[in-house]
XYZ file of C-alpha atoms in Angstrom:
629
model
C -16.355 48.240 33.370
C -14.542 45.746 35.495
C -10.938 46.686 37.159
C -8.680 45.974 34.386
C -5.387 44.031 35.733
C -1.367 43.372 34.351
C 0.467 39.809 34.704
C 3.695 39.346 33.282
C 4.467 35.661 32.007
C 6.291 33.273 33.674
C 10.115 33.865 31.830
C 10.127 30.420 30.432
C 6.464 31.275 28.310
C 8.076 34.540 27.233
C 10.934 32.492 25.925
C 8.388 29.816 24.264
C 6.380 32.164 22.612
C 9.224 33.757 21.153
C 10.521 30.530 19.827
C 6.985 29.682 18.733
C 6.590 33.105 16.798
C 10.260 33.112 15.178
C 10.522 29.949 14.387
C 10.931 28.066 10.959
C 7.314 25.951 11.639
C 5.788 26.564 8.277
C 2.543 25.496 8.425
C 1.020 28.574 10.159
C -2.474 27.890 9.187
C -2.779 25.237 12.118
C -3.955 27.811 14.627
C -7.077 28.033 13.184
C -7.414 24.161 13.414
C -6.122 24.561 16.948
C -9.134 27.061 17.982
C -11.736 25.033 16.467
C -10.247 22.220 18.518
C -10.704 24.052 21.386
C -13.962 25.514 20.755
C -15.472 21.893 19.764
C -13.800 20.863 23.289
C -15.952 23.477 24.639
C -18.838 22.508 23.290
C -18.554 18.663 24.111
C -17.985 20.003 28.229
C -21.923 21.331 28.107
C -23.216 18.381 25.890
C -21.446 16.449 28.506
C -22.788 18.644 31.338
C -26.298 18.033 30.058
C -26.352 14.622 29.809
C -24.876 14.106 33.282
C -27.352 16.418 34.819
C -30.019 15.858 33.403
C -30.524 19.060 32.258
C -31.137 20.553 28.447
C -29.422 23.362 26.974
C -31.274 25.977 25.858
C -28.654 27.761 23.729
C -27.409 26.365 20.452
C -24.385 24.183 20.017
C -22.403 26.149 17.008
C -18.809 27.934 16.214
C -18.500 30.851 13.740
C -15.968 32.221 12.215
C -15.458 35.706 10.512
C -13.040 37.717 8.376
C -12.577 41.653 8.454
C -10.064 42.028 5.566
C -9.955 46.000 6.619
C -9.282 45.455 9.813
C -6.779 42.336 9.629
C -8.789 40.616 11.847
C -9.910 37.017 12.531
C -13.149 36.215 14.746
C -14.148 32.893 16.540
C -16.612 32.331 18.593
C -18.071 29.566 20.251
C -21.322 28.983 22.668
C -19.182 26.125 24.743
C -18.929 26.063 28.321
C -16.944 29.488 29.000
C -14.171 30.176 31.514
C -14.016 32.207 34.755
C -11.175 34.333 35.283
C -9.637 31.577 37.088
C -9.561 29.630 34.907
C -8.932 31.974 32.111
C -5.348 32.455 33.993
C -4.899 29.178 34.749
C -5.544 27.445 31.164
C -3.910 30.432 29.243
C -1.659 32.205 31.834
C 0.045 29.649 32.265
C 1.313 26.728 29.558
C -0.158 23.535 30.840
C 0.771 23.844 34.114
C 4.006 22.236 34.172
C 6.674 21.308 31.814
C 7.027 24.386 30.095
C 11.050 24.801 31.201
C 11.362 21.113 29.818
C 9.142 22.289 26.632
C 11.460 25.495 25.987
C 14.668 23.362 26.523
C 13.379 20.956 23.683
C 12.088 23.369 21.515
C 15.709 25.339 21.882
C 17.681 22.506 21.442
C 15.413 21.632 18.249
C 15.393 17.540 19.154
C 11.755 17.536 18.246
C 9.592 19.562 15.686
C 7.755 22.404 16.802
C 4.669 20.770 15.167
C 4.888 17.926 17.631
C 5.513 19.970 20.747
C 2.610 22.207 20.161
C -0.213 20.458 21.510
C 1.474 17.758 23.488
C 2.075 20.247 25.957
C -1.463 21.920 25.900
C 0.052 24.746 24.028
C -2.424 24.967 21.060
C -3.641 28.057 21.671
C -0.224 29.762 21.291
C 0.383 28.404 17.975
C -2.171 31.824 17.300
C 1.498 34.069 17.683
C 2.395 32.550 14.688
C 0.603 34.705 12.921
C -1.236 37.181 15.332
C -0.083 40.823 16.627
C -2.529 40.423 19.195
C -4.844 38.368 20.726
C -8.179 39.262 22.385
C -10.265 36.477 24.608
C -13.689 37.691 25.772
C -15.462 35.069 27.914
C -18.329 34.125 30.097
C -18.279 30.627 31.632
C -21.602 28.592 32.556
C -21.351 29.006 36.027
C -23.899 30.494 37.488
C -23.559 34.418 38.352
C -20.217 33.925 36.419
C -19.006 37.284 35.260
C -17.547 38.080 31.386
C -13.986 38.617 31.286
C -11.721 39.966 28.844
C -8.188 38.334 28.195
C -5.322 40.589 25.817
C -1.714 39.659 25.059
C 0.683 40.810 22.662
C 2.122 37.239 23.429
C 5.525 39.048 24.252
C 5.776 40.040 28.121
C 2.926 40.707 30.034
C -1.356 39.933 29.918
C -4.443 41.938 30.311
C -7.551 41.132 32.338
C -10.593 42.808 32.909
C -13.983 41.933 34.405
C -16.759 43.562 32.037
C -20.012 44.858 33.196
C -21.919 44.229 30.019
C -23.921 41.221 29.602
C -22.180 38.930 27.021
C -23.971 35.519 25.414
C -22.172 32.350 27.421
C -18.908 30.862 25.396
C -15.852 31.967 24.039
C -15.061 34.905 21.595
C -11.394 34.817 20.126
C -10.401 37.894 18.054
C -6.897 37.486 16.083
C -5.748 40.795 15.401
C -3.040 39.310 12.177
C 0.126 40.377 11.368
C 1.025 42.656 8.501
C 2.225 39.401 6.711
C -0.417 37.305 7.888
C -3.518 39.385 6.391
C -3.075 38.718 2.923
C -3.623 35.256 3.697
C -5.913 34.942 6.352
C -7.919 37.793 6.122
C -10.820 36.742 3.958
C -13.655 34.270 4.543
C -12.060 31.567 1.156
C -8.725 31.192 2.906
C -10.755 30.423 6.095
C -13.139 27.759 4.489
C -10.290 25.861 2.941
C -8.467 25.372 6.340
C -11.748 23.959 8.060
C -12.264 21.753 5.156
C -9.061 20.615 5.212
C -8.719 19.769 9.078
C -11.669 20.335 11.090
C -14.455 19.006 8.539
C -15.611 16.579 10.724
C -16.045 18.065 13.784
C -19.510 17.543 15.456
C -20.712 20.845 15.733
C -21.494 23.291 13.232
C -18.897 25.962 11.576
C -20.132 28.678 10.050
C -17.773 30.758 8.358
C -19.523 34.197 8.062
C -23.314 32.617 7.030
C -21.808 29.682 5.392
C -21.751 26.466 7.047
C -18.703 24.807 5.921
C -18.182 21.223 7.567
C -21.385 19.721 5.377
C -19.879 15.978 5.882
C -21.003 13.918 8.408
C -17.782 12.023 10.507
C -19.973 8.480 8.888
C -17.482 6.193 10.734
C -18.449 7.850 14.265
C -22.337 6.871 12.936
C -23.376 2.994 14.271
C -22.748 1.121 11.150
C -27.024 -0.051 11.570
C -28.140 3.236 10.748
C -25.870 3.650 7.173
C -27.353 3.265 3.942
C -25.163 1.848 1.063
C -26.055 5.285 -0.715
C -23.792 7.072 2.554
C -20.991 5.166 2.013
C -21.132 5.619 -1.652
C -21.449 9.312 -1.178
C -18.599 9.520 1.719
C -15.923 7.486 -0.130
C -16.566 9.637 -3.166
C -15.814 12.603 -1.537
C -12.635 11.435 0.097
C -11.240 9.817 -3.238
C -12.733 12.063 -5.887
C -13.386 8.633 -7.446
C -16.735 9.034 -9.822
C -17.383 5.205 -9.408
C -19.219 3.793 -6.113
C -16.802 1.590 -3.887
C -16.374 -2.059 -4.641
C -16.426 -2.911 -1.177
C -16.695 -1.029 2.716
C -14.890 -1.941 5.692
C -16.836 -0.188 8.869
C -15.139 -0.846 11.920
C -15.071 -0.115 15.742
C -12.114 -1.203 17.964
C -11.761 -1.216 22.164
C -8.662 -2.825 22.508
C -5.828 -2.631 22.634
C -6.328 0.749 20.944
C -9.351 2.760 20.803
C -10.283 3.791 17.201
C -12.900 3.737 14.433
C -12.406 3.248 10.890
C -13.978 3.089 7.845
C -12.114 2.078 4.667
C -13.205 1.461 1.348
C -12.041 -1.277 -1.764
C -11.961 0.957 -4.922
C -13.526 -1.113 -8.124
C -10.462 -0.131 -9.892
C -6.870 0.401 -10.020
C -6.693 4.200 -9.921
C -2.719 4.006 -10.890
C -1.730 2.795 -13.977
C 1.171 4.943 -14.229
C 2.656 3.380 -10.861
C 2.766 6.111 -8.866
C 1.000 4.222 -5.888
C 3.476 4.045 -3.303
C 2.803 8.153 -2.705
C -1.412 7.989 -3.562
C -1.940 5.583 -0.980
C -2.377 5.474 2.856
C -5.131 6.320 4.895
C -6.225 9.341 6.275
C -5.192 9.812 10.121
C -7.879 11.883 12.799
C -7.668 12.221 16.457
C -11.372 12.784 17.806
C -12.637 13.975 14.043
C -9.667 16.261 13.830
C -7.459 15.779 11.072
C -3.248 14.965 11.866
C -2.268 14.001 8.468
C -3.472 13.488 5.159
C -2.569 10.041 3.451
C -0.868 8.110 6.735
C 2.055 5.441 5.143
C 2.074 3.513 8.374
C -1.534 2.747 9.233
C -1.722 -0.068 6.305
C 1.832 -1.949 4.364
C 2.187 -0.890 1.056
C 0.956 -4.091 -0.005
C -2.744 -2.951 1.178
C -2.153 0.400 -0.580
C -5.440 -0.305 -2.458
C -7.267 0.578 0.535
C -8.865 4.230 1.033
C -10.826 5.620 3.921
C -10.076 7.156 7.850
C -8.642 5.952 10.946
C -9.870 8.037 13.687
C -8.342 7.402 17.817
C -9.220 8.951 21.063
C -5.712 8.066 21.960
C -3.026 9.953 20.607
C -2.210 13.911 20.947
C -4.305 15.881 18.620
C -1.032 18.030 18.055
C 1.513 14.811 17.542
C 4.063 15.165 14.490
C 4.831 12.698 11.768
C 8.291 11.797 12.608
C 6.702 11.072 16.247
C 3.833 9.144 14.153
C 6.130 6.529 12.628
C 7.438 5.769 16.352
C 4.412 5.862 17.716
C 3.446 2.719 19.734
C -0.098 2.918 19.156
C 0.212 3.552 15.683
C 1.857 0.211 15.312
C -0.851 -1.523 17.326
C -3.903 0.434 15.365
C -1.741 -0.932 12.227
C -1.285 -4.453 13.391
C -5.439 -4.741 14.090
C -6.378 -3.039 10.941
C -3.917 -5.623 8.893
C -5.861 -8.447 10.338
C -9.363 -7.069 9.702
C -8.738 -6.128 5.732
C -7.167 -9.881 5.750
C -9.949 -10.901 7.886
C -12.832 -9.467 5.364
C -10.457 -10.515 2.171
C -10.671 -13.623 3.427
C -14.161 -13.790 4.505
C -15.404 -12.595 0.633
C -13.001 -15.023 -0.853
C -14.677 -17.741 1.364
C -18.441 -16.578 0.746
C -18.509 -15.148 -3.141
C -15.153 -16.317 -5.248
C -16.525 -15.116 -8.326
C -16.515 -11.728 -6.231
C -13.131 -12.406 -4.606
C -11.775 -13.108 -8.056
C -13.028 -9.459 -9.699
C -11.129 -7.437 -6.416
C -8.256 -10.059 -7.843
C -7.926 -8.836 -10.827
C -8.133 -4.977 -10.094
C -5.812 -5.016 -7.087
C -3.993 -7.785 -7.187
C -0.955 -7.047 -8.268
C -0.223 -4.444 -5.487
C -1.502 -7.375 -2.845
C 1.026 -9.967 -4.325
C 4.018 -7.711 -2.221
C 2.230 -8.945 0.924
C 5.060 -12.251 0.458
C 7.799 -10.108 2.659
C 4.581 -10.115 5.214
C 5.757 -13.142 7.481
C 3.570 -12.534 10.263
C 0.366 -12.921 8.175
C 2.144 -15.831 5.969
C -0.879 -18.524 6.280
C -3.579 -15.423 5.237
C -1.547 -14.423 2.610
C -1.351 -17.500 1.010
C -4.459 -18.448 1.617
C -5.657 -14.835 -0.834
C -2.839 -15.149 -3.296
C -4.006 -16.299 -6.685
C -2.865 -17.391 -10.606
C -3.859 -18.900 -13.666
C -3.156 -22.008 -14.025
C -2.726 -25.508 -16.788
C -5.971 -26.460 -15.196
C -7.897 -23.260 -16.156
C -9.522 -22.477 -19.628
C -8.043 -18.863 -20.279
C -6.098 -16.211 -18.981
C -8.611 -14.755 -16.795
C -9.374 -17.790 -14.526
C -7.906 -17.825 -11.375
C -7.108 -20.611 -8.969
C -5.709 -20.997 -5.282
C -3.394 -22.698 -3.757
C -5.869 -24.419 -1.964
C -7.694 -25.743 -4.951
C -4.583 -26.844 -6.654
C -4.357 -29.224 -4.060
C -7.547 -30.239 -3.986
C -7.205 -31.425 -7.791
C -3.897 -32.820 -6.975
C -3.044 -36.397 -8.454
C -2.480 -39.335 -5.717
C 1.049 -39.550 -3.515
C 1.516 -35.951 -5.645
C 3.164 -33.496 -2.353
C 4.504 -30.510 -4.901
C 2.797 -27.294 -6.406
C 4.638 -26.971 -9.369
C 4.858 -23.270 -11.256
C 6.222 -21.789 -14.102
C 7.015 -18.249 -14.869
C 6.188 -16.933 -18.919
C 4.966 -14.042 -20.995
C 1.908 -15.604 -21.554
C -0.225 -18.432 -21.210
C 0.582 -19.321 -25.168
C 4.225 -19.074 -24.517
C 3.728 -21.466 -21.081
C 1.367 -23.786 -22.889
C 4.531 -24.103 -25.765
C 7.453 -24.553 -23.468
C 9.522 -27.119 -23.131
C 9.528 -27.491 -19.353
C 6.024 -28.413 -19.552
C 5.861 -31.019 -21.963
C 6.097 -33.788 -19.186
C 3.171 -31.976 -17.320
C 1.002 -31.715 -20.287
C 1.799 -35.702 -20.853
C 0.576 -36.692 -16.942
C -1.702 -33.865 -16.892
C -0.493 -32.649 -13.766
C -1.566 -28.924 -13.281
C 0.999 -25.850 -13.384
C 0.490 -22.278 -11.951
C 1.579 -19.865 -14.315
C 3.130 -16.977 -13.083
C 3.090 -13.703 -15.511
C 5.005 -10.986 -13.561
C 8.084 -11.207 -12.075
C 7.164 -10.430 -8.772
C 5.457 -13.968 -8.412
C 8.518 -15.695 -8.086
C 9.507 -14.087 -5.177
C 5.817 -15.045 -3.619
C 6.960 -18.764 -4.504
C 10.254 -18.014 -2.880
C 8.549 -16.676 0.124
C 5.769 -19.166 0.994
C 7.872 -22.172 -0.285
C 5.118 -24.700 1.620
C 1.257 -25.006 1.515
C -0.371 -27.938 3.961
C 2.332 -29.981 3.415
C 2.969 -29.478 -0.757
C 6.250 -28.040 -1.533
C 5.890 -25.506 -3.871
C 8.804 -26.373 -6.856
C 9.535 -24.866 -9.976
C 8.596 -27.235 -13.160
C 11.922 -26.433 -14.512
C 13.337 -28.009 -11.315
C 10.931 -30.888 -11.020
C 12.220 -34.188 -9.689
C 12.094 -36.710 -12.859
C 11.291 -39.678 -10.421
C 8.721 -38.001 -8.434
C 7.053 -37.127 -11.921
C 7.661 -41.311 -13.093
C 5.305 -42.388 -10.925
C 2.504 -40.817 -12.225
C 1.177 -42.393 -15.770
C 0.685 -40.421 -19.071
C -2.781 -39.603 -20.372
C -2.863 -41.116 -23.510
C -0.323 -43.489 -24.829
C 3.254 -42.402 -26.207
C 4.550 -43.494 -29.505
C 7.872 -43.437 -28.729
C 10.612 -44.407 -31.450
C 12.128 -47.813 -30.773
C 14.991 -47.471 -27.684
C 18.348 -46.613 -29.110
C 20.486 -49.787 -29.160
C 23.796 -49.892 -27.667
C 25.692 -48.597 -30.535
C 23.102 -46.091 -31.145
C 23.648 -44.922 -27.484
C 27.295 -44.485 -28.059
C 27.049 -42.691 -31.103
C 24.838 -40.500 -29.135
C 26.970 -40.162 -26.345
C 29.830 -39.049 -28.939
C 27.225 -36.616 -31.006
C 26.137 -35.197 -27.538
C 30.582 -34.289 -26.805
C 30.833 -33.103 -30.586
C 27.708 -30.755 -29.725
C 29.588 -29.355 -26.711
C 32.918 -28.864 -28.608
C 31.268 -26.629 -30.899
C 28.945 -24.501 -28.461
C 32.711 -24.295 -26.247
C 31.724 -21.954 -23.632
C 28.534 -21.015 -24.384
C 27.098 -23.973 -22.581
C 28.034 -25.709 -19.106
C 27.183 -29.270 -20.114
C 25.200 -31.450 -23.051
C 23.264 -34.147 -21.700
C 20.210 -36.439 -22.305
C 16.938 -35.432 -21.146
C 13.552 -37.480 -19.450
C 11.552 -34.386 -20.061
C 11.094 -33.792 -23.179
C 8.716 -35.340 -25.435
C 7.796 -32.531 -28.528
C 10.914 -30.118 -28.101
C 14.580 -31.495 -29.695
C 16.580 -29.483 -27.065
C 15.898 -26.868 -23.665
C 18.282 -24.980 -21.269
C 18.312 -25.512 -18.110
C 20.144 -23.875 -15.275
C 23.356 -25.390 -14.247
C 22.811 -25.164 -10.583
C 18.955 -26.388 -10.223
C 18.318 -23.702 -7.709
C 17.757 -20.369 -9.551
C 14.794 -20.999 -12.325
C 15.812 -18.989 -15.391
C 13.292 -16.185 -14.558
C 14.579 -15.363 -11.094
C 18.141 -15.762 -13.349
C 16.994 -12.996 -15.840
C 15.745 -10.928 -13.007
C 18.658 -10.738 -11.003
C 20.601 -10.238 -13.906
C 18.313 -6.862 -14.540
C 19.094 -5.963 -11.560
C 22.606 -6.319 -11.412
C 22.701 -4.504 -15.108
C 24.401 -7.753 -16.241
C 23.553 -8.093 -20.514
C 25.730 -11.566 -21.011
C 24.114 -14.259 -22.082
C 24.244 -17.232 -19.030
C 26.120 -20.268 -19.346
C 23.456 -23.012 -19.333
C 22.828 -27.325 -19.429
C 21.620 -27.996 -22.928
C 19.105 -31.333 -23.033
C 18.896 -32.988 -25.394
C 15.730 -34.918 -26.691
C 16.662 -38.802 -27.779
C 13.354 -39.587 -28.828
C 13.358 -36.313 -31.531
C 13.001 -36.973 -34.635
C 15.846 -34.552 -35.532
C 17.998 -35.818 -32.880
C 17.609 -39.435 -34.383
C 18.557 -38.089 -38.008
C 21.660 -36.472 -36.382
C 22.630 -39.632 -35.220
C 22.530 -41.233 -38.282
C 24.075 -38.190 -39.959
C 26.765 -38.511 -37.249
C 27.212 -42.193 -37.679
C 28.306 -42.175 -41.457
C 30.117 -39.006 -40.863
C 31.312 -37.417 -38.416
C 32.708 -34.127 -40.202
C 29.260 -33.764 -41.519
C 28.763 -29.304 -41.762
C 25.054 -30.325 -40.976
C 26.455 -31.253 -37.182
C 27.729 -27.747 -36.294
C 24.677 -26.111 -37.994
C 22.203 -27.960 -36.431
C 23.789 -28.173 -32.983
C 24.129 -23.876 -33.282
C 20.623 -24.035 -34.795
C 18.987 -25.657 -31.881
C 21.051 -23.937 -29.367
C 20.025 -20.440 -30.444
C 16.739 -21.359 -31.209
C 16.795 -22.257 -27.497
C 18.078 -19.039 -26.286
C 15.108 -17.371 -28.321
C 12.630 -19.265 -26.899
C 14.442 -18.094 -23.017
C 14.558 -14.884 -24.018
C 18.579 -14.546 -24.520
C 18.929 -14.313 -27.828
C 19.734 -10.590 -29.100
C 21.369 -11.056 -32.218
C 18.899 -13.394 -34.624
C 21.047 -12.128 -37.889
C 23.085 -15.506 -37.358
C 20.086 -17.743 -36.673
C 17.818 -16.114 -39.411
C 20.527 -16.532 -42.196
C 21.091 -20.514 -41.046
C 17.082 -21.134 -41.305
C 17.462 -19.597 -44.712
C 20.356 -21.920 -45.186
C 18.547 -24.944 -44.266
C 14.951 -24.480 -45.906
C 16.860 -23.824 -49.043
C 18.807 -26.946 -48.949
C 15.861 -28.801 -47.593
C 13.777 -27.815 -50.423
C 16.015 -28.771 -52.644
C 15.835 -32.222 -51.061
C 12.476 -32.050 -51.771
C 12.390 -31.035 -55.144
C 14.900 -33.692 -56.113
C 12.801 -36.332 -54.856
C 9.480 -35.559 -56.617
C 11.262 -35.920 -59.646
């Protein structure tokens, strides 16, 4: 047995590795993940030594791991490259060499996490005195005539190291001698498998814990893409997501620049959240070479592209680095920034290739994908994916671009024109579109609220303004002809006019406040009367929206139009004409107002409105009745 020798740590490691071991860092099971780091790194330095040498290795690439639950104890051992007792003081001795009064300073003044000092510093293997009572390193490096040596520390003052005789296999042997506290949980070979599954799955050599090996997965998106079967995605992505379905689509990816990373990301068939709670279930998973940093990264993809699942996996950033330090991280932003493009890019390239296809991922994801409209760097791609039903479709279900809207556009037309509604019954019923429906000029409809804002945010398409039907331009809409011919009533004549003029003041007088204006309208053709917004800017949905928002339950003042071709209208002016005091005035002109409201979605009292229909079938009846006799 080799001389066995005493070295006291430098005071500032002493004071680390008390910080380290008394501090509040909670997620003690990382030391494990930190040894299998360093035993992988170990292994890499011979595969690497191999190749470069031409040599082979005789002895087999693996790290094991063992339990004594009697003992306390946890074993791991590698067959990597080894240390001399060099540099078994030099890379545990001492704390990365330099830096370690800065690193104590920081960790004592608690400006950063422990979590994100640990390892940016080299310090992983200390992260062990989190839960150890002792540590024992035996070690034989590749070198040749290299002699074992044996490395113990309480991790307090002082280090041992000995020289042994006795021949010992080449690699690295870490025993963790636990702390009372510590055995209960780390103790036994389940509590060890769940920690390698849970960071160090993919690392690319075997673990064995005890006989089992644990990390079964391949890393896929380390694989070339040429040698993947459809079956290995399927397989991967169900094992990441749980999902039982195969993936609608797979995004396999390799990047140089400007960032170094692989990833490989996956297009559920589905939308797995029906009970919104997407904006925590989402992100992608984050590695540093096959070593997992954090489960479910929000910054790697916007929310918008929350549909997304799969693994991002760099060469570039500390294995150790924290997730406050993440969301600052420069090459986060740049990994994000590439990925965005490339899920537009594909999005894109399917939409371009297979609508039909394009149109299914539509309808399962996109709803999340329509919050991409506060994404003004990607603008043109964005609206270049977004889609809606539309006048011009047969149902529902059919979907249309901007893009083809204005390829179907009429002549000198340079306007999108949308409308927002329930459904497409309620659209295909409203007012606002009767004009549309008469020149056949195609509509979007919008369904959820949160396509108004897309409107709002794109505004312009190749040169077609995108305007709300309900704020349509009358003499833009002139120009174009109706489809079939319309049997219009004969004009009103002068005197007709100025009855209507008066009806239209009489109208306001008895709505008083409840409406901003009366006045004639060019839109109509079916409908007597509609609302429209006073100021022409907000449509009536964004209105009701805002006024969700701001918890605001009054009903808006609005312009009531009035139809002069109607039917009805015409009989109230000849109602009006013999008599101005006629009741039938009031109760038509409150009729038609809150029958208006209804139809907007204002009305939340119908007791007055049901009673006057009532009212007026009964009378009307009577009409009837009286002259069949």
């Amino acid at each position: 047995m080799g001389k066995k020798t005493t070295h006291k740590f430098k005071a500032e490691v002493s004071q680390l590795l008390d910080i380290l071991v008394h501090s509040l860092y909670t997620n003690k099971e990382i030391f494990l993940r930190e040894l299998v780091s360093n035993a992988s790194d170990a292994l890499e330095k011979v595969r690497f030594k191999s190749t470069s040498e031409g040599s082979e290795d005789t002895v087999t690439p693996e790290i094991r791991i063992s339990a004594n639950e009697e003992a306390g104890t946890v074993t791991i051992t590698d067959t990597g490259v080894g240390m001399t007792r060099e540099e078994l003081m030099r890379n545990i001795g001492t704390i990365a060499h330099s830096g370690t009064a800065e690193l104590t300073r920081m960790a004592k003044e608690g400006k950063e996490s422990l979590d994100s000092l640990i390892g940016r510093f080299g310090v992983g293997f200390y992260s062990v005195y989190m839960v150890a009572d002792e540590v024992t390193v035996t070690t034989r490096s590749i070198e040749e005539d290299a002699k074992p040596v044996k490395w113990i520390s309480d991790g307090k003052n002082d280090y041992k190291l000995q020289e042994l005789e006795e021949d010992v296999a080449r690699g690295t042997t870490i025993e963790v001698k636990l702390t009372e506290e510590m055995k209960s949980r780390f103790a036994n070979e389940a509590a060890l498998k769940n920690i390698i599954k849970k960071h160090s799955n993919f690392i690319n050599f075997p673990i064995y814990v005890g006989e089992e090996k644990v990390n079964t997965v391949t890393a896929l998106w380390r694989e070339p893409k040429f040698q993947i079967k459809d079956e290995q995605y399927a397989e991967f992505y169900k094992f990441l997501t749980y999902d039982s379905e195969d993936p609608f689509d797979t995004l396999h990816t390799s990047v140089d620049a400007p960032v170094q990373f692989n990833a490989l990301m996956f297009i559920p068939k589905t939308d797995e959240d029906p009970f919104g709670m997407g904006r925590e279930n989402r992100g992608l998973d984050l590695y540093v070479r096959r070593v997992l940093i954090e489960k479910q990264n929000k910054d790697l993809l916007p929310e918008y592209l929350g549909f997304v699942k799969g693994v991002v996996d760099t060469e570039d950033l500390p294995l150790n680095i924290s997730r406050e330090t993440l969301q600052d991280n420069v090459l986060i932003r740049k990994i994000s920034s590439t990925l965005v493009k490339q899920v537009l890019g594909h999005l894109e390239k399917m939409a371009k290739d297979n609508a039909e296809r394009y149109d299914e991922f539509w309808h399962s994801h996109g709803t999340i994908f329509k919050a991409g409209y506060m994404d003004f760097l990607n603008k043109d791609k964005f609206s270049s994916l977004v889609r809606f039903n539309s006048s011009a479709k047969d149902d529902a279900k059919g979907l249309t671009s901007f893009t083809d809207y204005i390829s179907r556009a009429k002549e000198g037309q340079k306007e999108i024109y949308y409308a927002y509604g329930p459904s497409r019954e309620a659209l295909g019923l409203s007012p606002y579109l009767e004009v549309f429906r008469r020149k056949g000029i195609e509509v979007l409809y919008l369904y959820e609220p949160i396509d108004e804002f897309v409107m709002d945010a794109v505004r312009d398409v190749d040169g077609f303004t995108l305007v709300s039907a309900e704020h349509a331009d009358m003499a833009k809409l002139d120009q174009f002809e109706s489809l079939e011919k319309e049997e219009k009533p004969e004009a009103l004549s002068d005197d007709q006019q100025t009855t209507l003029d008066k009806l239209m003041a009489r109208i306001k007088e008895t709505l008083g406040d409840a409406v901003t204006e009366v006045k004639s309208s060019k839109r109509l053709s079916n409908s007597p009367v509609c609302l429209a917004n006073p100021d022409g800017n907000v449509t009536s949905s964004m209105d009701k929206i805002m006024r969700v928002v701001s918890k605001d339950t009054s009903i808006p003042q609005k312009v009531l139009e009035i139809n002069p071709d109607h039917a009805l209208v015409r009989n109230m002016i000849t109602i009006f004409e013999k008599d101005e005091n006629d009741p039938f005035i009031d109760q038509a002109a409150n009729q038609l107002y809150e029958s208006a409201l209804l139809l907007e979605g204002y009305l939340t009292d119908p007791h007055a409105l049901v009673g006057r229909v009532q009212d007026l079938l009964t009378k009307s009846s009577g009409w009837y009745v009286k002259s069949g006799e």
